[in-house]
């Protein structure tokens, strides 16, 4: 039973579909890995024996997993750091309600997610500024750039809930 392994789904509490999907995909991947580890010695291919570093492909990793190359740039020294991450759910960044006047298409949301900005500084620059007596670090946002390195057969796109109404305050409720 799901609730025995994940008690957060017990009872009548609302649970996020995204949370359930992540747990389901993780469980499927784990079961496939367990099965592959049991069966693998009998079914090893010549290529796998020659290169044991090859990861075991499961339903999730083969059909749903994608890779992103994330480029972060220090806003003080412009040092770039690149990292490749792997995931199977692509979470869109949704702007806060009322922060944009335009109608947002899926294409726009994907581009905004891949090209975002943040206040980033590398640890050497932060340390150097603190040694020089600066309490504050320059708050100029820098570009974060993500690029798909590998796309899956099926891309799961998670669009977080958007609040389209405001909850009345306690003062309004009292009246």
PDB file of C-alpha atoms in Angstrom:
ATOM      1  CA  UNK A   1       0.000   0.000   0.000  1.00  0.00           C
ATOM      2  CA  UNK A   2       1.139   3.495  -0.803  1.00  0.00           C
ATOM      3  CA  UNK A   3       0.281   4.892   2.661  1.00  0.00           C
ATOM      4  CA  UNK A   4       2.466   2.301   4.399  1.00  0.00           C
ATOM      5  CA  UNK A   5       5.535   3.493   2.524  1.00  0.00           C
ATOM      6  CA  UNK A   6       4.501   7.173   2.270  1.00  0.00           C
ATOM      7  CA  UNK A   7       2.274   8.085   5.245  1.00  0.00           C
ATOM      8  CA  UNK A   8       1.807  11.651   3.975  1.00  0.00           C
ATOM      9  CA  UNK A   9      -0.858  10.244   1.622  1.00  0.00           C
ATOM     10  CA  UNK A  10      -2.935   8.787   4.474  1.00  0.00           C
ATOM     11  CA  UNK A  11      -6.275  10.345   5.357  1.00  0.00           C
ATOM     12  CA  UNK A  12      -8.155  13.101   3.604  1.00  0.00           C
ATOM     13  CA  UNK A  13      -5.371  15.685   3.364  1.00  0.00           C
ATOM     14  CA  UNK A  14      -4.865  17.207  -0.065  1.00  0.00           C
ATOM     15  CA  UNK A  15      -1.650  16.103  -1.662  1.00  0.00           C
ATOM     16  CA  UNK A  16       0.018  17.622  -4.627  1.00  0.00           C
ATOM     17  CA  UNK A  17      -0.159  15.603  -7.865  1.00  0.00           C
ATOM     18  CA  UNK A  18       3.457  16.578  -8.489  1.00  0.00           C
ATOM     19  CA  UNK A  19       4.525  15.026  -5.174  1.00  0.00           C
ATOM     20  CA  UNK A  20       2.691  11.813  -6.048  1.00  0.00           C
ATOM     21  CA  UNK A  21       4.225  11.720  -9.540  1.00  0.00           C
ATOM     22  CA  UNK A  22       7.757  12.118  -8.139  1.00  0.00           C
ATOM     23  CA  UNK A  23       7.189   9.315  -5.617  1.00  0.00           C
ATOM     24  CA  UNK A  24       5.634   7.082  -8.285  1.00  0.00           C
ATOM     25  CA  UNK A  25       8.492   7.641 -10.755  1.00  0.00           C
ATOM     26  CA  UNK A  26      11.098   7.069  -8.015  1.00  0.00           C
ATOM     27  CA  UNK A  27       9.352   3.824  -6.995  1.00  0.00           C
ATOM     28  CA  UNK A  28       9.172   2.560 -10.593  1.00  0.00           C
ATOM     29  CA  UNK A  29      12.842   3.455 -11.160  1.00  0.00           C
ATOM     30  CA  UNK A  30      13.898   1.755  -7.916  1.00  0.00           C
ATOM     31  CA  UNK A  31      11.920  -1.413  -8.703  1.00  0.00           C
ATOM     32  CA  UNK A  32      13.421  -1.560 -12.191  1.00  0.00           C
ATOM     33  CA  UNK A  33      16.929  -1.116 -10.717  1.00  0.00           C
ATOM     34  CA  UNK A  34      16.294  -3.907  -8.188  1.00  0.00           C
ATOM     35  CA  UNK A  35      15.069  -6.193 -10.964  1.00  0.00           C
ATOM     36  CA  UNK A  36      17.998  -5.292 -13.223  1.00  0.00           C
ATOM     37  CA  UNK A  37      20.498  -6.016 -10.436  1.00  0.00           C
ATOM     38  CA  UNK A  38      18.959  -9.465  -9.937  1.00  0.00           C
ATOM     39  CA  UNK A  39      18.760 -10.298 -13.658  1.00  0.00           C
ATOM     40  CA  UNK A  40      21.829  -8.339 -14.868  1.00  0.00           C
ATOM     41  CA  UNK A  41      24.504 -11.003 -14.284  1.00  0.00           C
ATOM     42  CA  UNK A  42      22.663 -13.351 -16.653  1.00  0.00           C
ATOM     43  CA  UNK A  43      21.852 -10.719 -19.279  1.00  0.00           C
ATOM     44  CA  UNK A  44      25.012  -8.606 -19.382  1.00  0.00           C
ATOM     45  CA  UNK A  45      25.928  -7.560 -22.881  1.00  0.00           C
ATOM     46  CA  UNK A  46      29.482  -7.487 -24.195  1.00  0.00           C
ATOM     47  CA  UNK A  47      29.378  -3.669 -24.162  1.00  0.00           C
ATOM     48  CA  UNK A  48      28.312  -3.606 -20.481  1.00  0.00           C
ATOM     49  CA  UNK A  49      31.113  -6.021 -19.505  1.00  0.00           C
ATOM     50  CA  UNK A  50      33.673  -3.859 -21.334  1.00  0.00           C
ATOM     51  CA  UNK A  51      32.316  -0.640 -19.787  1.00  0.00           C
ATOM     52  CA  UNK A  52      30.891  -1.297 -16.298  1.00  0.00           C
ATOM     53  CA  UNK A  53      30.388   2.450 -15.755  1.00  0.00           C
ATOM     54  CA  UNK A  54      27.368   2.401 -18.072  1.00  0.00           C
ATOM     55  CA  UNK A  55      24.263   3.077 -15.967  1.00  0.00           C
ATOM     56  CA  UNK A  56      21.429   0.562 -15.951  1.00  0.00           C
ATOM     57  CA  UNK A  57      18.603   1.865 -18.118  1.00  0.00           C
ATOM     58  CA  UNK A  58      15.135   1.676 -16.590  1.00  0.00           C
ATOM     59  CA  UNK A  59      11.754   2.683 -17.959  1.00  0.00           C
ATOM     60  CA  UNK A  60      12.075   6.038 -16.176  1.00  0.00           C
ATOM     61  CA  UNK A  61      15.692   6.817 -17.120  1.00  0.00           C
ATOM     62  CA  UNK A  62      15.264   5.653 -20.719  1.00  0.00           C
ATOM     63  CA  UNK A  63      11.928   7.280 -21.592  1.00  0.00           C
ATOM     64  CA  UNK A  64      11.539  10.222 -19.186  1.00  0.00           C
ATOM     65  CA  UNK A  65      14.998  11.354 -18.032  1.00  0.00           C
ATOM     66  CA  UNK A  66      16.532  14.491 -19.530  1.00  0.00           C
ATOM     67  CA  UNK A  67      19.785  16.332 -18.952  1.00  0.00           C
ATOM     68  CA  UNK A  68      20.265  20.068 -18.549  1.00  0.00           C
ATOM     69  CA  UNK A  69      23.549  21.938 -18.728  1.00  0.00           C
ATOM     70  CA  UNK A  70      23.287  24.688 -16.137  1.00  0.00           C
ATOM     71  CA  UNK A  71      25.626  27.659 -16.540  1.00  0.00           C
ATOM     72  CA  UNK A  72      26.038  29.936 -13.523  1.00  0.00           C
ATOM     73  CA  UNK A  73      28.037  33.141 -13.767  1.00  0.00           C
ATOM     74  CA  UNK A  74      29.465  34.971 -10.741  1.00  0.00           C
ATOM     75  CA  UNK A  75      28.203  38.529 -10.919  1.00  0.00           C
ATOM     76  CA  UNK A  76      31.440  39.887  -9.418  1.00  0.00           C
ATOM     77  CA  UNK A  77      34.239  38.199 -11.374  1.00  0.00           C
ATOM     78  CA  UNK A  78      32.217  36.682 -14.284  1.00  0.00           C
ATOM     79  CA  UNK A  79      33.612  33.208 -13.505  1.00  0.00           C
ATOM     80  CA  UNK A  80      31.379  30.610 -15.175  1.00  0.00           C
ATOM     81  CA  UNK A  81      30.559  27.241 -13.685  1.00  0.00           C
ATOM     82  CA  UNK A  82      28.798  24.597 -15.729  1.00  0.00           C
ATOM     83  CA  UNK A  83      27.061  21.560 -14.330  1.00  0.00           C
ATOM     84  CA  UNK A  84      25.023  18.841 -16.003  1.00  0.00           C
ATOM     85  CA  UNK A  85      22.001  17.690 -14.060  1.00  0.00           C
ATOM     86  CA  UNK A  86      19.619  14.859 -14.792  1.00  0.00           C
ATOM     87  CA  UNK A  87      15.934  14.803 -13.923  1.00  0.00           C
ATOM     88  CA  UNK A  88      12.643  13.460 -15.220  1.00  0.00           C
ATOM     89  CA  UNK A  89      10.258  16.297 -14.362  1.00  0.00           C
ATOM     90  CA  UNK A  90      10.809  19.742 -15.880  1.00  0.00           C
ATOM     91  CA  UNK A  91       9.378  22.328 -13.458  1.00  0.00           C
ATOM     92  CA  UNK A  92       8.337  25.598 -15.043  1.00  0.00           C
ATOM     93  CA  UNK A  93       9.022  28.877 -13.267  1.00  0.00           C
ATOM     94  CA  UNK A  94       5.698  30.685 -13.001  1.00  0.00           C
ATOM     95  CA  UNK A  95       5.798  34.456 -12.429  1.00  0.00           C
ATOM     96  CA  UNK A  96       3.798  35.737  -9.436  1.00  0.00           C
ATOM     97  CA  UNK A  97       0.181  36.652 -10.153  1.00  0.00           C
ATOM     98  CA  UNK A  98      -0.104  40.202 -11.471  1.00  0.00           C
ATOM     99  CA  UNK A  99       3.621  40.550 -12.226  1.00  0.00           C
ATOM    100  CA  UNK A 100       3.144  40.323 -15.982  1.00  0.00           C
ATOM    101  CA  UNK A 101       0.668  41.922 -18.348  1.00  0.00           C
ATOM    102  CA  UNK A 102       1.161  39.484 -21.205  1.00  0.00           C
ATOM    103  CA  UNK A 103      -0.561  36.185 -21.835  1.00  0.00           C
ATOM    104  CA  UNK A 104       2.016  33.501 -21.193  1.00  0.00           C
ATOM    105  CA  UNK A 105       2.306  30.642 -23.649  1.00  0.00           C
ATOM    106  CA  UNK A 106       3.988  27.343 -22.843  1.00  0.00           C
ATOM    107  CA  UNK A 107       6.894  28.391 -25.098  1.00  0.00           C
ATOM    108  CA  UNK A 108       7.336  31.618 -23.110  1.00  0.00           C
ATOM    109  CA  UNK A 109       7.261  29.774 -19.777  1.00  0.00           C
ATOM    110  CA  UNK A 110       9.856  27.248 -20.971  1.00  0.00           C
ATOM    111  CA  UNK A 111      12.160  30.014 -22.261  1.00  0.00           C
ATOM    112  CA  UNK A 112      11.796  31.963 -18.998  1.00  0.00           C
ATOM    113  CA  UNK A 113      12.611  28.812 -17.026  1.00  0.00           C
ATOM    114  CA  UNK A 114      15.714  28.058 -19.097  1.00  0.00           C
ATOM    115  CA  UNK A 115      16.889  31.699 -19.029  1.00  0.00           C
ATOM    116  CA  UNK A 116      16.404  33.068 -15.542  1.00  0.00           C
ATOM    117  CA  UNK A 117      18.398  35.418 -13.375  1.00  0.00           C
ATOM    118  CA  UNK A 118      19.561  35.300  -9.777  1.00  0.00           C
ATOM    119  CA  UNK A 119      21.987  36.982  -7.428  1.00  0.00           C
ATOM    120  CA  UNK A 120      25.029  34.724  -7.645  1.00  0.00           C
ATOM    121  CA  UNK A 121      28.568  35.179  -6.416  1.00  0.00           C
ATOM    122  CA  UNK A 122      31.274  32.533  -6.216  1.00  0.00           C
ATOM    123  CA  UNK A 123      32.668  31.636  -2.797  1.00  0.00           C
ATOM    124  CA  UNK A 124      36.067  33.241  -3.587  1.00  0.00           C
ATOM    125  CA  UNK A 125      34.472  36.613  -4.367  1.00  0.00           C
ATOM    126  CA  UNK A 126      32.274  36.555  -1.265  1.00  0.00           C
ATOM    127  CA  UNK A 127      35.285  35.651   0.903  1.00  0.00           C
ATOM    128  CA  UNK A 128      37.461  38.361  -0.668  1.00  0.00           C
ATOM    129  CA  UNK A 129      34.795  41.033  -0.163  1.00  0.00           C
ATOM    130  CA  UNK A 130      34.329  40.021   3.477  1.00  0.00           C
ATOM    131  CA  UNK A 131      38.114  40.131   4.076  1.00  0.00           C
ATOM    132  CA  UNK A 132      38.116  43.681   2.635  1.00  0.00           C
ATOM    133  CA  UNK A 133      35.384  44.694   5.099  1.00  0.00           C
ATOM    134  CA  UNK A 134      32.409  44.789   2.742  1.00  0.00           C
ATOM    135  CA  UNK A 135      29.259  43.530   4.468  1.00  0.00           C
ATOM    136  CA  UNK A 136      27.115  43.670   1.359  1.00  0.00           C
ATOM    137  CA  UNK A 137      27.733  41.917  -1.921  1.00  0.00           C
ATOM    138  CA  UNK A 138      26.699  43.604  -5.186  1.00  0.00           C
ATOM    139  CA  UNK A 139      23.059  42.675  -5.838  1.00  0.00           C
ATOM    140  CA  UNK A 140      23.184  42.868  -9.629  1.00  0.00           C
ATOM    141  CA  UNK A 141      21.283  39.845 -10.960  1.00  0.00           C
ATOM    142  CA  UNK A 142      23.141  37.638 -13.426  1.00  0.00           C
ATOM    143  CA  UNK A 143      21.832  35.336 -16.066  1.00  0.00           C
ATOM    144  CA  UNK A 144      21.355  31.649 -15.377  1.00  0.00           C
ATOM    145  CA  UNK A 145      21.298  29.698 -18.588  1.00  0.00           C
ATOM    146  CA  UNK A 146      20.088  26.145 -18.902  1.00  0.00           C
ATOM    147  CA  UNK A 147      20.310  24.192 -22.121  1.00  0.00           C
ATOM    148  CA  UNK A 148      18.854  20.765 -22.779  1.00  0.00           C
ATOM    149  CA  UNK A 149      21.734  18.368 -23.411  1.00  0.00           C
ATOM    150  CA  UNK A 150      19.515  15.331 -23.861  1.00  0.00           C
ATOM    151  CA  UNK A 151      15.763  15.230 -24.294  1.00  0.00           C
ATOM    152  CA  UNK A 152      13.705  12.178 -23.381  1.00  0.00           C
ATOM    153  CA  UNK A 153      11.183  10.320 -25.466  1.00  0.00           C
ATOM    154  CA  UNK A 154       8.468  11.856 -23.229  1.00  0.00           C
ATOM    155  CA  UNK A 155       9.036  15.145 -21.402  1.00  0.00           C
ATOM    156  CA  UNK A 156       6.988  15.605 -18.223  1.00  0.00           C
ATOM    157  CA  UNK A 157       6.366  19.309 -17.670  1.00  0.00           C
ATOM    158  CA  UNK A 158       5.212  20.380 -14.222  1.00  0.00           C
ATOM    159  CA  UNK A 159       3.332  23.660 -14.077  1.00  0.00           C
ATOM    160  CA  UNK A 160       2.902  24.729 -10.432  1.00  0.00           C
ATOM    161  CA  UNK A 161      -0.489  25.929  -9.299  1.00  0.00           C
ATOM    162  CA  UNK A 162      -1.183  29.552  -9.964  1.00  0.00           C
ATOM    163  CA  UNK A 163      -3.200  31.447  -7.375  1.00  0.00           C
ATOM    164  CA  UNK A 164      -5.826  33.358  -9.321  1.00  0.00           C
ATOM    165  CA  UNK A 165      -7.690  34.747  -6.361  1.00  0.00           C
ATOM    166  CA  UNK A 166      -6.754  36.341  -3.082  1.00  0.00           C
ATOM    167  CA  UNK A 167      -7.814  34.981   0.286  1.00  0.00           C
ATOM    168  CA  UNK A 168      -9.767  37.538   2.309  1.00  0.00           C
ATOM    169  CA  UNK A 169      -7.940  38.813   5.354  1.00  0.00           C
ATOM    170  CA  UNK A 170      -9.153  38.118   8.882  1.00  0.00           C
ATOM    171  CA  UNK A 171     -10.372  41.736   9.145  1.00  0.00           C
ATOM    172  CA  UNK A 172     -12.618  41.339   6.091  1.00  0.00           C
ATOM    173  CA  UNK A 173     -13.958  38.029   7.464  1.00  0.00           C
ATOM    174  CA  UNK A 174     -14.824  39.654  10.811  1.00  0.00           C
ATOM    175  CA  UNK A 175     -16.989  42.238   9.066  1.00  0.00           C
TER     176      UNK A 175
END
